[in-house]
XYZ file of C-alpha atoms in Angstrom:
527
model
C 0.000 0.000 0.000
C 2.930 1.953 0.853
C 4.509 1.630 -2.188
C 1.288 2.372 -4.613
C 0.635 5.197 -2.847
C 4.368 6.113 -3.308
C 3.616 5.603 -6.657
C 1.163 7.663 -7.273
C 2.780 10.319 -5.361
C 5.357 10.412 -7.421
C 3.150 10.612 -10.335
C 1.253 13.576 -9.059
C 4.371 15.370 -8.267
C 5.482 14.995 -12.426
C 2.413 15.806 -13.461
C 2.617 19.085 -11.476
C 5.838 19.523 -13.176
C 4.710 19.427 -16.141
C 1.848 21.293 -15.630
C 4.207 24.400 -13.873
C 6.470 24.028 -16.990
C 3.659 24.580 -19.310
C 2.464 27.472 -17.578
C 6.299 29.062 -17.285
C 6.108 28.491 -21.278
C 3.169 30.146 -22.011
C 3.974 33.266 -19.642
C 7.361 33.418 -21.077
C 5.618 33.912 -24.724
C 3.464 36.064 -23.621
C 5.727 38.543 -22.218
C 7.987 37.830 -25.399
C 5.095 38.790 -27.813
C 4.697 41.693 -25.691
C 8.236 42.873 -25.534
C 8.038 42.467 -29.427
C 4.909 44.198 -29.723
C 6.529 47.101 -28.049
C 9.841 46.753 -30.045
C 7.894 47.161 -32.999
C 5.744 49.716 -31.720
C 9.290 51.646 -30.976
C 10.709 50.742 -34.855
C 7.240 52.268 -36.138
C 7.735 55.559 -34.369
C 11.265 55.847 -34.688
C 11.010 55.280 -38.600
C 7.551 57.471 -38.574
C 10.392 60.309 -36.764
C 12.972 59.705 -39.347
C 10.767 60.118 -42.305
C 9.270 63.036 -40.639
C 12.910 64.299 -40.192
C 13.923 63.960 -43.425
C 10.965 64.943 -45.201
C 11.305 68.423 -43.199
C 15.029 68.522 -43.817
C 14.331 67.712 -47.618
C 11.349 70.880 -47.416
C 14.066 73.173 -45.985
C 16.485 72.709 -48.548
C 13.855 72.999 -51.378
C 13.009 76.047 -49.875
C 16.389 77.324 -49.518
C 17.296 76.680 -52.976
C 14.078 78.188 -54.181
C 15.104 81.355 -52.289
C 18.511 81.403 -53.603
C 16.647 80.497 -57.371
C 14.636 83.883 -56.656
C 17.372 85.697 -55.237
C 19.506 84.933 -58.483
C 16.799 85.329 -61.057
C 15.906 88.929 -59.163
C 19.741 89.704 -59.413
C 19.779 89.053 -63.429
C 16.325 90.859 -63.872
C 17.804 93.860 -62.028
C 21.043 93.425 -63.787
C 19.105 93.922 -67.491
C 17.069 96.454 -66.130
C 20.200 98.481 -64.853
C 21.709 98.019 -68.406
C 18.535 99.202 -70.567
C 18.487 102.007 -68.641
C 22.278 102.655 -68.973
C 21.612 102.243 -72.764
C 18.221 104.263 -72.860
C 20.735 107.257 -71.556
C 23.142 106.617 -73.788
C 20.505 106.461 -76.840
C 19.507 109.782 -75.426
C 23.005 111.210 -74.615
C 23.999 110.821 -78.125
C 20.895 111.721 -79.703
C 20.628 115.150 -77.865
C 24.473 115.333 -78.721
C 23.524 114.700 -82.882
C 20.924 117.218 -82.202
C 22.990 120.077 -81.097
C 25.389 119.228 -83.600
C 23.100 119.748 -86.552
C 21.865 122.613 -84.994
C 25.046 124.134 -84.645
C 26.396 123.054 -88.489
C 23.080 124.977 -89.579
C 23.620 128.082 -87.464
C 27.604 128.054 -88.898
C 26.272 127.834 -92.228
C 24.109 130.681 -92.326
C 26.778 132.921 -90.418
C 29.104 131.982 -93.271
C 26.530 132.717 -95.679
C 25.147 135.924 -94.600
C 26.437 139.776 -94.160
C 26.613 140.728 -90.129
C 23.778 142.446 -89.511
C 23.433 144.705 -86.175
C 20.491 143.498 -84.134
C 21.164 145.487 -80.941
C 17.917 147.530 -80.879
C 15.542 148.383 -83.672
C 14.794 151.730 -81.873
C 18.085 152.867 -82.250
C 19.754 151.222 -85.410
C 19.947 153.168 -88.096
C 17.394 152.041 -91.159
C 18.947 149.674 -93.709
C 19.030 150.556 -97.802
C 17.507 147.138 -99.488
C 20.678 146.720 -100.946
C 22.193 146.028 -97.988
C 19.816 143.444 -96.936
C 20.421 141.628 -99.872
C 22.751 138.459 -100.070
C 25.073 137.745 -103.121
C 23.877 135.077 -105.216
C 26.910 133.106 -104.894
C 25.763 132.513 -101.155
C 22.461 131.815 -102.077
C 23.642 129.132 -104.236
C 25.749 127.726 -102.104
C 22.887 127.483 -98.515
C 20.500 126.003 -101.958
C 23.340 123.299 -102.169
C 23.867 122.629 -98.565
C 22.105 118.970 -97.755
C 19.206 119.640 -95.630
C 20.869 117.814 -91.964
C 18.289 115.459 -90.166
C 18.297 115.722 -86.287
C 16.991 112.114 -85.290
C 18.915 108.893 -85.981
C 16.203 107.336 -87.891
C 16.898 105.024 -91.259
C 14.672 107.034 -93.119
C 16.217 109.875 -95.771
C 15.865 112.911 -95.357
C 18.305 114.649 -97.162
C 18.160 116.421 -100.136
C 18.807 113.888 -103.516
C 20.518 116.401 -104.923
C 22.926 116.489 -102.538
C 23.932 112.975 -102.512
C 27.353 112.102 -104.033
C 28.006 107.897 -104.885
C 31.465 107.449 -103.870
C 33.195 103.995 -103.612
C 33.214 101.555 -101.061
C 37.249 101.269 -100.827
C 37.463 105.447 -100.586
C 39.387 106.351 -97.492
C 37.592 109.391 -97.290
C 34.520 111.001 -98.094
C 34.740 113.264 -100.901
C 32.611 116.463 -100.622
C 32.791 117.386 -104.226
C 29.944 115.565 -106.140
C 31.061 112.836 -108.879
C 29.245 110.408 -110.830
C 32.535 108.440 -110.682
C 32.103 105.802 -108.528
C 35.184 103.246 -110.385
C 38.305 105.124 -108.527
C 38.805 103.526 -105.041
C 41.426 103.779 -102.421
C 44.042 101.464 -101.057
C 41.976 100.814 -97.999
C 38.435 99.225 -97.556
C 35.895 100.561 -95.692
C 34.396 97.341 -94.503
C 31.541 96.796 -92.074
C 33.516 94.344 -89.816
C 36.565 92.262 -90.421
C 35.405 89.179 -88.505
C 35.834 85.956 -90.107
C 32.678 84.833 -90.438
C 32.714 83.807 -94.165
C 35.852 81.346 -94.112
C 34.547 80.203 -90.284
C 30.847 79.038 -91.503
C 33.007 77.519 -95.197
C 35.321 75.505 -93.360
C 32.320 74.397 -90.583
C 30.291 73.536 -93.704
C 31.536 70.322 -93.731
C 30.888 68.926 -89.780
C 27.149 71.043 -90.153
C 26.506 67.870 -93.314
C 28.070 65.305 -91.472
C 26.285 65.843 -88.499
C 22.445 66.240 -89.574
C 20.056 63.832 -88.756
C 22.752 62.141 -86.648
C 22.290 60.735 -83.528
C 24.312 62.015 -80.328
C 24.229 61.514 -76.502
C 25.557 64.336 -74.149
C 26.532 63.295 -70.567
C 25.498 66.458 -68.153
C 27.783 65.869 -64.712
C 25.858 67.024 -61.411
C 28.524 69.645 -60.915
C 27.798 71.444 -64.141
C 24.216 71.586 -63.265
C 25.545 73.138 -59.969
C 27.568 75.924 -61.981
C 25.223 78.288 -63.181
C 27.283 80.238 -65.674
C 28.667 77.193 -67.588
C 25.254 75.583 -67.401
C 23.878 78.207 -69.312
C 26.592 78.452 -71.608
C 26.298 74.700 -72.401
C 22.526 74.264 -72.864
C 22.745 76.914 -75.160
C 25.286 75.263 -77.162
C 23.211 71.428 -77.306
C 20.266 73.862 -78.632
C 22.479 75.115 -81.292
C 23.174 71.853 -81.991
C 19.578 70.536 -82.207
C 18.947 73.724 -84.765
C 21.733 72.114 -86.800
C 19.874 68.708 -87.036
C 21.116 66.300 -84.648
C 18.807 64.418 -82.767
C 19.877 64.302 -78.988
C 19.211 62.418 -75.793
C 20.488 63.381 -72.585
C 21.743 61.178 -69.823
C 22.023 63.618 -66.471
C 23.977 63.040 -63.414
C 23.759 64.187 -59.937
C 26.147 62.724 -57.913
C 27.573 66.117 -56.662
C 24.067 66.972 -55.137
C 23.314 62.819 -53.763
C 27.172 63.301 -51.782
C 25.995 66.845 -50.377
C 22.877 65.426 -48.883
C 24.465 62.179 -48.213
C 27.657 63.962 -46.057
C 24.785 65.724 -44.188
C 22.637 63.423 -43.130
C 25.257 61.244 -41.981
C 27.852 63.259 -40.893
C 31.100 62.004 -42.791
C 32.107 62.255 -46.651
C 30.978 59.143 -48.475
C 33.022 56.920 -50.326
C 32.951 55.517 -53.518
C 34.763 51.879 -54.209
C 36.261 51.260 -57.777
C 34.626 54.673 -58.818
C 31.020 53.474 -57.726
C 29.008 54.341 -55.509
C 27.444 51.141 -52.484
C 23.599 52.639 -52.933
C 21.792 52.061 -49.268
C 18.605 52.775 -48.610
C 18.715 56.627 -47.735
C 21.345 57.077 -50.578
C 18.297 55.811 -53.228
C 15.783 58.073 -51.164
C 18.117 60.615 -51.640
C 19.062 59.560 -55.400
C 15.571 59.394 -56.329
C 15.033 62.994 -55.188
C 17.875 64.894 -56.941
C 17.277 63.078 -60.005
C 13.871 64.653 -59.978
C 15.383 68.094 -59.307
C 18.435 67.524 -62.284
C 15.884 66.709 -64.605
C 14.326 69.594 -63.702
C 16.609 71.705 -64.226
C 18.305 70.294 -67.419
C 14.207 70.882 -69.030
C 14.097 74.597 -67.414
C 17.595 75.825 -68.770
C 16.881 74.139 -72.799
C 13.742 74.759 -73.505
C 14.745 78.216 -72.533
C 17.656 78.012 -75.078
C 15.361 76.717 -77.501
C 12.918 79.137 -77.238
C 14.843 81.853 -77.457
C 16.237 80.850 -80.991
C 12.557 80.207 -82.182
C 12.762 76.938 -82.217
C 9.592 74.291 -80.823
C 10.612 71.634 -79.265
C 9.627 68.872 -76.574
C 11.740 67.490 -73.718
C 10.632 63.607 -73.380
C 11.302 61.873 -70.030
C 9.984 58.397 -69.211
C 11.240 54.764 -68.065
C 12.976 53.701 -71.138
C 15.880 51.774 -68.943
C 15.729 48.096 -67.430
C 18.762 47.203 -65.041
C 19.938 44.447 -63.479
C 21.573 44.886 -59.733
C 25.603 44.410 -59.445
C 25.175 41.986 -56.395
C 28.384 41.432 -54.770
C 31.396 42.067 -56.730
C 34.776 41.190 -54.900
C 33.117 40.903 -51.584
C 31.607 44.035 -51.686
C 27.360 44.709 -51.543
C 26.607 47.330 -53.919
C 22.978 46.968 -52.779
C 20.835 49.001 -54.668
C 23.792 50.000 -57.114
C 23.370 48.437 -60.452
C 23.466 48.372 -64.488
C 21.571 49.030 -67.455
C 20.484 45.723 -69.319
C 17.871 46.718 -71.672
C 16.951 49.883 -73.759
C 13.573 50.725 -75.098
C 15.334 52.038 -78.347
C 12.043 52.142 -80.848
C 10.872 54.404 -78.337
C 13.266 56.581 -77.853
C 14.087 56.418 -81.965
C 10.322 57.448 -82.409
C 10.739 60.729 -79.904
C 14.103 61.957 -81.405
C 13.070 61.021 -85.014
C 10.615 63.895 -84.535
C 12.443 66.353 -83.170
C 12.298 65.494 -79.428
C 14.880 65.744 -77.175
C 15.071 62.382 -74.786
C 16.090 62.894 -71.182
C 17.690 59.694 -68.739
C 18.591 59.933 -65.560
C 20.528 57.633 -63.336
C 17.476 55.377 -62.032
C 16.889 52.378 -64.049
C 14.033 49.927 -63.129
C 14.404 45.811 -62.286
C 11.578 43.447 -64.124
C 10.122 43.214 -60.280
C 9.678 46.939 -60.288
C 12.528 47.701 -58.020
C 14.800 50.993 -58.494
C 18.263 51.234 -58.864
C 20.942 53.954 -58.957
C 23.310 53.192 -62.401
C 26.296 55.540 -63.007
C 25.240 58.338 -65.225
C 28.573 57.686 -67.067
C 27.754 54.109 -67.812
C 24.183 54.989 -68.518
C 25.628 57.549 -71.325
C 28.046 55.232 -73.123
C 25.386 52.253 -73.139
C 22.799 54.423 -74.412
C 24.808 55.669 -77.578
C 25.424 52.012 -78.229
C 22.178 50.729 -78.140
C 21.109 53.937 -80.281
C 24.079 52.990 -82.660
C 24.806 57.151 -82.053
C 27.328 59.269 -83.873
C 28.952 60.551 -80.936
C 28.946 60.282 -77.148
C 30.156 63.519 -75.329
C 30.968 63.672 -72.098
C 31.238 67.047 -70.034
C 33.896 67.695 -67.619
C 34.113 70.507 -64.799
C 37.778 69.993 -64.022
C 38.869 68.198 -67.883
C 42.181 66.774 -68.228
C 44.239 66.179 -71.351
C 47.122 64.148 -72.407
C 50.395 64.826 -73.141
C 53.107 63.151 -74.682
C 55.997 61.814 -71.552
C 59.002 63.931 -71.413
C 60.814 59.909 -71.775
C 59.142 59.549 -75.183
C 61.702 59.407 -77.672
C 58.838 59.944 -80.854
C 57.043 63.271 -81.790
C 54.607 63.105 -79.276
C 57.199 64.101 -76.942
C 55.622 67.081 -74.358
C 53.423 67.759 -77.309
C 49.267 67.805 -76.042
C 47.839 64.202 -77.576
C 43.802 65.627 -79.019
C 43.285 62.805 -81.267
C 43.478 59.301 -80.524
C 42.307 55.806 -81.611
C 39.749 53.016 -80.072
C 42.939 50.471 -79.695
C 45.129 53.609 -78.494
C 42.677 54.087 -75.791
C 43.006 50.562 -74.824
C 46.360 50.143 -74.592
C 46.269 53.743 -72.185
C 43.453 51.623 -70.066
C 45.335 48.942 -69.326
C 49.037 50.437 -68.972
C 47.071 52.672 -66.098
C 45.038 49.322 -64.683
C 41.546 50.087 -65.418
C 39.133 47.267 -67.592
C 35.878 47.798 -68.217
C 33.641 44.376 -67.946
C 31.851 43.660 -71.216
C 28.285 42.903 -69.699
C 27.758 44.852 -66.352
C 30.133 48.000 -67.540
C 31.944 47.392 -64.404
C 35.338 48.951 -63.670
C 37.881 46.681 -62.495
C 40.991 47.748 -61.403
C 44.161 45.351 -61.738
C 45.700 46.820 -58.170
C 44.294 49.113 -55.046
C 47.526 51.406 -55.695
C 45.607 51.672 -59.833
C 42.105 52.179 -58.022
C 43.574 54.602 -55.575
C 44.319 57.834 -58.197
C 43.290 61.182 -57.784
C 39.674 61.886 -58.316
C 40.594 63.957 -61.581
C 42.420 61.470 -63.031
C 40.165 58.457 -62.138
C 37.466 59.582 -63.324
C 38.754 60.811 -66.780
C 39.813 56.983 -67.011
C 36.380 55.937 -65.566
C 34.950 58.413 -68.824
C 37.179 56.710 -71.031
C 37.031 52.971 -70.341
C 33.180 53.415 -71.288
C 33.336 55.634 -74.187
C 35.580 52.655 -75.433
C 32.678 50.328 -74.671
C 30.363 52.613 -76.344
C 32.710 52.130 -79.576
C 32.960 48.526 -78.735
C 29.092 48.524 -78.785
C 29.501 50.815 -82.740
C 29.543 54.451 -81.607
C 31.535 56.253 -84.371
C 33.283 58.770 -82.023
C 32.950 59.883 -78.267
C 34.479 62.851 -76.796
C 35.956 64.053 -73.322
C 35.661 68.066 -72.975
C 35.235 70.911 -70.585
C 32.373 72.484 -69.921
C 33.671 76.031 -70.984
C 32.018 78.748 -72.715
C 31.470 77.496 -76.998
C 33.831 74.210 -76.291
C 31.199 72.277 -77.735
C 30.849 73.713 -80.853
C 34.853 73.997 -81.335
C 35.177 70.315 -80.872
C 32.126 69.602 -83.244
C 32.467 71.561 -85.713
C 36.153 72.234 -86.371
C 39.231 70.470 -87.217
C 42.048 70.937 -84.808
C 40.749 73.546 -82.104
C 39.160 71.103 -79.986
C 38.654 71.699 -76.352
C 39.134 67.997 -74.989
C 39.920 64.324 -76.348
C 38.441 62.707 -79.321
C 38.131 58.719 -79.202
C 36.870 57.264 -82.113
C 37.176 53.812 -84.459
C 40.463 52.663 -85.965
C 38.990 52.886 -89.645
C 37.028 56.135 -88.896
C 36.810 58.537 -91.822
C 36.697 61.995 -90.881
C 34.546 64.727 -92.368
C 37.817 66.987 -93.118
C 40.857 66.115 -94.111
C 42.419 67.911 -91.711
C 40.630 65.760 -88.764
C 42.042 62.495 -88.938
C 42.907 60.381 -85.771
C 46.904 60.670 -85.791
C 48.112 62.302 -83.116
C 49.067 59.348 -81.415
C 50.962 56.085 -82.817
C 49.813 52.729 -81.894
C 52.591 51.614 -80.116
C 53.034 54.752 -77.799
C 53.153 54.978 -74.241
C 51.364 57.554 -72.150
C 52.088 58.513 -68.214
């Protein structure tokens, strides 16, 4: 009896274990789903603050640049107010000036003309015989043959025809005497203007053929957006271009403005690896909204270019770009960083065939829907390929040029290298380390002391490793050149006066013959 009951003691007593374990169990996970209720509760406010945060810090900067966008415009409008004032006074200066003078060449011709005559009083003058008041008739003639002076500065003629003499156009000086003789002239010329024009538009003639109805792609940097004055100066330079014929897109960059925002939000500089940029979260957020404001921008500055040239045209923006993410490339997350995989080119072919002008910017879409941040460089070169473009250009703020090495023992020696080849460009790639991959357009560097150049230099590298793609991909030509005032047009549309460097294909044919791809040999070395 002992023993059962024992037994069943025992029993009880694991029963009531079991039972206290149970009940430990389901108070521990109900305090856990608690504590996570209020961790989450916690995430959800502190991400509601955040985006509150930001939103207001991304509302104070719009409003401080929309001040400083006021504050500039009101500068220029006060600016060409002050100046047609200036000249208003100046019209007026001179015109009161022109009338004074005729007034004064009339009064000096009738004192010449006429016997003195004393006016003092009429009281007290003694009377005049009629013959006295009488003027010779050789003065008479002479006021008839005077030409009757006008005393505004208008077109219209107003002197006497009589009076008009035809002289010619090489006479050094004007010849009072009238002659019908108009074959003698003078050794020199009295031209309007000596400028050039004539033998600048001839020798142009040739690049303004070539060009029409080609297709080109211009690469605008986000720190020549930021640069008002060379902005301008460029925009109005594409627009020339578009009146010429060539059918543009556009492929504009902001990383200047994404690394402003970036360095204060988080407090440091960012950094770039290889020369591209490891795209968190906030850094797309941040992407997404500068691109807007480029875009902008780049639409604001051209269509006023356009329209002050009389020209009517439409700036087309859309989602013409699928990408593909970059993944991890040599242990390194690029996250939302990737590269453009497909091109809607009938689109984009239908738009510029019309006389649109096609805008990108750096946010390509995945299949899923998904945004990513692509290098506006990349983006450029790619585009031209798939578009089978004339040229790619690419702008530069702080350009760099080559130069022949002191060492070099050819002709190149210290002498500035404009001109060079697709293979040239290669071999300068991969004597300074740099490949571009074929499929992603990513740059690879053979060493970290290669990757770790200058800015300046790396990314004039970065710009050329994919302008060599874009030839690679059949892009006749691409370009490297500063952003200064008319470089654009120098490098288009003349031989020898460019303003940067000119890549093109090894069996390129130039418009001119004075343009052909020689300044560098094929087995040259360049530091």
């Amino acid at each position: 009896l002992m023993l059962e009951q024992k037994s069943k003691q025992e029993k009880w007593m694991e029963e009531q274990k079991l039972l206290s374990k149970e009940t430990l169990e389901n108070r521990i996970a109900e305090e856990k789903s608690k504590i996570d209720a209020v961790l989450a509760e916690a995430k959800a406010r502190e991400e509601a603050r955040l985006a509150e945060e930001q939103k207001r810090l991304v509302e104070v900067q719009l409003e401080q640049r929309l001040a400083a966008e006021k504050s500039k415009l009101d500068a220029e409008i006060a600016a060409v107010e002050e100046k047609i004032r200036r000249e208003l006074e100046l019209l007026e200066s001179r015109k009161s000036v022109k009338e004074e003078a005729a007034k004064a060449v009339e009064e000096e011709a009738e004192n010449e003309n006429e016997e003195e005559l004393d006016i003092s009083s009429p009281a007290t003058a003694p009377p005049l015989e009629e013959e006295e008041l009488a003027l010779p008739d050789e003065a008479l003639g002479s006021i008839e043959d005077l030409p009757k002076l006008s005393s505004t500065t208008s077109d219209v003629l107003t002197a006497d025809v009589e009076a008009l003499e035809l002289i010619s156009m090489c006479q050094a000086d004007f010849d009072s005497t009238y002659s019908t003789d108009v074959s003698s002239s003078a050794e020199s010329c009295l031209l309007p203007t000596d400028y050039p024009f004539v033998s600048l538009l001839r020798d142009s003639s040739p690049y303004i053929v070539n060009h029409r109805h080609s297709t080109i792609v211009y690469h605008i940097p986000g720190d020549l957006i930021s640069d008002g004055e060379k902005f301008n100066s460029v925009m109005d330079d594409i627009a020339l271009t578009w009146l010429f014929g060539m059918k543009i897109v556009l492929c504009v960059g902001c990383r200047t403005q994404v690394s402003q925002r970036l360095n204060k939000l988080e407090g440091k500089p960012t950094k770039l690896k290889s020369g591209v940029r490891i795209t968190t979260d906030t850094a797309l957020r941040v992407l997404e909204e500068e691109a807007g404001f480029g875009r902008f921008e780049v639409e604001r500055q051209l269509n006023r270019c356009l329209r002050s040239k009389g020209a009517n045209c439409n700036v087309v923006s859309g989602c013409f770009i699928t990408a593909k993410k970059h993944g991890v490339v040599d242990g390194v997350d690029y996250q939302y960083t990737g590269y453009p995989k497909t091109l809607q080119t009938d689109r984009i072919n239908r738009f510029i065939s019309r006389g649109d002008v096609v805008l990108l910017t750096p946010l390509g879409f995945t299949e899923g829907g998904e945004a990513l941040n692509i290098k506006s460089e990349q983006l450029a070169g790619f585009t031209a390929g798939a578009l089978k473009a004339s040229k790619v250009v690419y702008f530069s703020t702080k350009p760099l040029v080559m130069r022949g090495s002191n060492n070099s023992r050819d002709a190149n020696a210290n002498q500035r290298i404009q001109m060079i080849q697709r293979s040239n460009a290669l071999q300068i790639l991969s004597h300074h380390g740099l490949k571009i991959h074929g499929k992603t357009g990513f740059p690879h560097w053979s060493s970290p002391t290669a990757a770790a150049r200058t800015p300046k230099v790396q990314s004039y590298l970065l710009k050329m490793g994919w302008a060599t793609d874009a030839l690679d991909k059949g892009v006749e030509r691409a370009h490297i050149i500063a952003c200064d005032d008319g470089a654009l047009l120098e490098e288009l549309f003349t031989a020898r006066r460019g303003y940067g460097t000119c890549i093109s294909q090894d069996d390129y044919e130039a418009p001119h013959p004075e343009d052909q791809n020689d300044d560098l040999l094929a087995e040259t070395l360049l530091d």
